mmCIF file of C-alpha atoms in Angstrom:
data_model
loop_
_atom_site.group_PDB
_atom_site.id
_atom_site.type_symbol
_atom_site.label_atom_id
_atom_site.label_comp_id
_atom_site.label_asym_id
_atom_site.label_seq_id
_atom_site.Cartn_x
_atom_site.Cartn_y
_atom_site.Cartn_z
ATOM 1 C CA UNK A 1250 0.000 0.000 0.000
ATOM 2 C CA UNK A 1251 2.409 2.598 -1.300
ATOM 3 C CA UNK A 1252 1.558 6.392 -0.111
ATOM 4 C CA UNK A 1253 0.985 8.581 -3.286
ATOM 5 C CA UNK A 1254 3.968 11.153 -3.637
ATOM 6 C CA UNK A 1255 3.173 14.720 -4.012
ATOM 7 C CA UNK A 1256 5.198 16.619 -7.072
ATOM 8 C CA UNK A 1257 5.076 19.330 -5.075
ATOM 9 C CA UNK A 1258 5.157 20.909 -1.734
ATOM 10 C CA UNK A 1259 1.488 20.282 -0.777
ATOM 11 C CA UNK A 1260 0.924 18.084 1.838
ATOM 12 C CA UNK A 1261 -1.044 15.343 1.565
ATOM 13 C CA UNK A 1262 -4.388 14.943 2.847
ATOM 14 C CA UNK A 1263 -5.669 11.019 3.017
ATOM 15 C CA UNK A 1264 -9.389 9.932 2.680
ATOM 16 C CA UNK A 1265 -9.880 7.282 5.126
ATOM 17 C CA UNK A 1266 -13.457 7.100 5.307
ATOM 18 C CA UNK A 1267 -15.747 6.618 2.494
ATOM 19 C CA UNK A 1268 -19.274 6.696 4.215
ATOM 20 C CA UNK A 1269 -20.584 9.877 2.690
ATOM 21 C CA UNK A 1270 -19.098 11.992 -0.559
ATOM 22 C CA UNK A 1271 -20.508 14.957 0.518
ATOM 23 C CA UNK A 1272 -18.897 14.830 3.319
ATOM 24 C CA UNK A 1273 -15.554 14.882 1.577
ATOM 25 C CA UNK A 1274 -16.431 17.397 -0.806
ATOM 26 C CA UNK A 1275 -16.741 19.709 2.181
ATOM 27 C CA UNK A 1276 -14.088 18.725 3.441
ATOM 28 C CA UNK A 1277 -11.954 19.646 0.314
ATOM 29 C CA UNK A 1278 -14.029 22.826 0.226
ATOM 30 C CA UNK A 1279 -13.315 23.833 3.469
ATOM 31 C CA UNK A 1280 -9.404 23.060 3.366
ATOM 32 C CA UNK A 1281 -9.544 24.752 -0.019
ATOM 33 C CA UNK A 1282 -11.235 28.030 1.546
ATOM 34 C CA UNK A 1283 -8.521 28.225 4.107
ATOM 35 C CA UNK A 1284 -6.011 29.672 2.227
ATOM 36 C CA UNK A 1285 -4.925 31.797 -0.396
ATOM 37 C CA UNK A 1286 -2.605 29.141 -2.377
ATOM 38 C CA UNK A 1287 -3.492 25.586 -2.806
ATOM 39 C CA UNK A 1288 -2.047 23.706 -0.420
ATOM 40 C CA UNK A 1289 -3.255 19.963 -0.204
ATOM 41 C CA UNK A 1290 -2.882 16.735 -2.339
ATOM 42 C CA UNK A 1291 -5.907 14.974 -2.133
ATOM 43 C CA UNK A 1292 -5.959 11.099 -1.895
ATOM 44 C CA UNK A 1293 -9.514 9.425 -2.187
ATOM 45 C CA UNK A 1294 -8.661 5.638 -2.939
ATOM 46 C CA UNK A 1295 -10.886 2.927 -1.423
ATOM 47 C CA UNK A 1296 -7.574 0.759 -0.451
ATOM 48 C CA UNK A 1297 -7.083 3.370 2.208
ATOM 49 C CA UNK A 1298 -10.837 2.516 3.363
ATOM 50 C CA UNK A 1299 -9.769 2.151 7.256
ATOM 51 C CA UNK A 1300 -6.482 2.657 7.206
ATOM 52 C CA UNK A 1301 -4.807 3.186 10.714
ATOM 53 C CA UNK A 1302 -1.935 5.328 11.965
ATOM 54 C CA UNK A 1303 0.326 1.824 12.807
ATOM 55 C CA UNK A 1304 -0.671 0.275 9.133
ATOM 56 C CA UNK A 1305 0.987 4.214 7.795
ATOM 57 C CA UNK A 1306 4.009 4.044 9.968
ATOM 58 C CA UNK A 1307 4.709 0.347 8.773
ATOM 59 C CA UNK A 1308 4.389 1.270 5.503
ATOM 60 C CA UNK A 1309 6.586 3.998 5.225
ATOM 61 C CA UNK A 1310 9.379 2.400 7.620
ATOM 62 C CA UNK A 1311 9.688 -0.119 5.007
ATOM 63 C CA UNK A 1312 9.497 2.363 2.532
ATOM 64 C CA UNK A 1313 13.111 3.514 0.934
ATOM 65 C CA UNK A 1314 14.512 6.834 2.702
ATOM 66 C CA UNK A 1315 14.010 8.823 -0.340
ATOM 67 C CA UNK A 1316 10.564 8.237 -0.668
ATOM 68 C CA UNK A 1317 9.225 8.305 2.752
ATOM 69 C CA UNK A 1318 6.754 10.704 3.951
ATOM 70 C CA UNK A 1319 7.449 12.856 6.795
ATOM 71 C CA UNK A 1320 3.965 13.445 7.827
ATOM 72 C CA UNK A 1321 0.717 12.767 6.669
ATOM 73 C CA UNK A 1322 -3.124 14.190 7.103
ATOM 74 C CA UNK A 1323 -5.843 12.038 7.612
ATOM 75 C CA UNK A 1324 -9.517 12.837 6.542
ATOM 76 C CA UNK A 1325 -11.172 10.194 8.738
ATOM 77 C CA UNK A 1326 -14.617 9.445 10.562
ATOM 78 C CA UNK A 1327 -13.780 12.919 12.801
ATOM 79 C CA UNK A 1328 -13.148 14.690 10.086
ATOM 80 C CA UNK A 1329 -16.061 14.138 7.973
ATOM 81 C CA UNK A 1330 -18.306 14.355 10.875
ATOM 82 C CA UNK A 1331 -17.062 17.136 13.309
ATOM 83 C CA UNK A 1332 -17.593 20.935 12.997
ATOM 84 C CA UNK A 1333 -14.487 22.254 11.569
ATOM 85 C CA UNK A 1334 -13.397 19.328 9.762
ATOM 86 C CA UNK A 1335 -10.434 18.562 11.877
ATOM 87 C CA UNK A 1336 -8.216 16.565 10.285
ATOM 88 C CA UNK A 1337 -5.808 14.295 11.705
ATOM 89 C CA UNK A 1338 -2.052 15.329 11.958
ATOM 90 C CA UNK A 1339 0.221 12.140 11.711
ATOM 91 C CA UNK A 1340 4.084 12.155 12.158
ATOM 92 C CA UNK A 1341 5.542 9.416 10.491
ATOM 93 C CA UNK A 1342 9.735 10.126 10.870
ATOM 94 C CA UNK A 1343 10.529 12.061 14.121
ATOM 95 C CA UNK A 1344 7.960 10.717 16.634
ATOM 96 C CA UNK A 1345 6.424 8.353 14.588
ATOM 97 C CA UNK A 1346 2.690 8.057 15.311
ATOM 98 C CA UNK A 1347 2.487 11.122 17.140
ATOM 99 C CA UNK A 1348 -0.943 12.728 16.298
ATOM 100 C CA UNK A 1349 -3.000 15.706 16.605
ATOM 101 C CA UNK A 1350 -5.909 17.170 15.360
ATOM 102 C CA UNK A 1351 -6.083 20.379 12.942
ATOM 103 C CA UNK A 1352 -9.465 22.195 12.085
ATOM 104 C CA UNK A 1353 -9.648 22.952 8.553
ATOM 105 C CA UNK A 1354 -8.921 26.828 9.204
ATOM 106 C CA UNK A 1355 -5.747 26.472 10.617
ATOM 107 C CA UNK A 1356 -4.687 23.102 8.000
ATOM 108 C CA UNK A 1357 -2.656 26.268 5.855
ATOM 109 C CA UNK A 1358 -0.407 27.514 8.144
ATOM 110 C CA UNK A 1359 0.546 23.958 9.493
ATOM 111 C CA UNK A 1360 0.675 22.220 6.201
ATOM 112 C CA UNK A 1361 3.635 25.212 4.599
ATOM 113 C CA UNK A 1362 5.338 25.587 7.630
ATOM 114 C CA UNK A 1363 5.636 21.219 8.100
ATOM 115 C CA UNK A 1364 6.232 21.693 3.744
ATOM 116 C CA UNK A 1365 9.247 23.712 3.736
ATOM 117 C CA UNK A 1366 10.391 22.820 7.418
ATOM 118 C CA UNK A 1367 9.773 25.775 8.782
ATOM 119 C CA UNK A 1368 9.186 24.167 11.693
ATOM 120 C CA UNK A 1369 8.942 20.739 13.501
ATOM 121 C CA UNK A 1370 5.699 18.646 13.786
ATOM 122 C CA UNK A 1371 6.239 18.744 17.657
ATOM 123 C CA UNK A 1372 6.050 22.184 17.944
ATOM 124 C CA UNK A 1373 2.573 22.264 16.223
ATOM 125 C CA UNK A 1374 1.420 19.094 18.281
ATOM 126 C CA UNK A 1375 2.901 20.532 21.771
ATOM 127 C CA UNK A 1376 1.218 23.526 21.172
ATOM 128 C CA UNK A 1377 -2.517 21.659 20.914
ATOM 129 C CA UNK A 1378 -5.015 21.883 23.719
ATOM 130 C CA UNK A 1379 -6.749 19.757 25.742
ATOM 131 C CA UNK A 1380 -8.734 17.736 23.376
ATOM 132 C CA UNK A 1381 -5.658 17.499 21.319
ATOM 133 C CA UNK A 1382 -6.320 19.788 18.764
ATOM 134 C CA UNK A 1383 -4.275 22.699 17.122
ATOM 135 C CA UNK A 1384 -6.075 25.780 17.322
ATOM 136 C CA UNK A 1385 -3.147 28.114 16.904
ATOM 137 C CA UNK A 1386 -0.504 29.709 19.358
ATOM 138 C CA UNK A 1387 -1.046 31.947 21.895
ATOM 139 C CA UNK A 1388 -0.265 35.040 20.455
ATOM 140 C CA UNK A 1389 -2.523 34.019 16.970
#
């Protein structure tokens, strides 16, 4: 189960549930309507129907080095049913399986800064709150 590889900066935003389209058209509209500049690859393929956060970090620890993703966004059950579509934030190199969630307004800033290593998935996932979601720093 391969991940797709962006041509591109972008990050790449998984499907992992397929229970309503809909859904996942708002999703795409919402992470679209972010930002300014597109900023997501899309992946809707029905072999990723279910797919975990362990089944992800297998695959891309046996993945070669120059092909391995660093991190990874996961439209999943949440995120197609929650307010805000949060998606959810998966480290797969420094911490692998380290996770938090990311509301579509704030999937912009996260995904360029992770894209051109700006900063460090930690920082973004240390700075979420209680429920384990990203809702910007302090000072934003």
């Amino acid at each position: 189960m391969p991940l797709p590889q962006p041509d591109d900066l972008t990050s790449l935003v998984l499907r992992t549930d397929f229970g309503d389209d809909r859904a996942w058209d708002a999703v795409q509209a919402a992470l679209d309507a972010a930002g300014e500049y597109p900023h997501a690859t899309y992946v809707s393929e029905l072999r990723f129907a279910g797919v975990g956060v362990q089944a992800l970090m297998d695959e891309e620890a046996a993945a070669d080095e120059d092909v391995q993703i660093i991190h990874i966004f996961l439209a999943d059950a949440a995120t197609m049913r929650e307010p805000g579509h949060p998606l959810l934030a998966v480290d797969l190199s420094d911490e692998p399986g380290r996770t938090f969630r990311l509301p579509a307004q704030w999937f912009p800033n996260v995904s360029a800064n992770l894209s051109i290593a700006n900063m460090d998935f930690a920082e973004f996932a240390d700075a979420a709150d209680g429920s384990g979601a990203f809702r910007g720093f302090d000072e934003d």
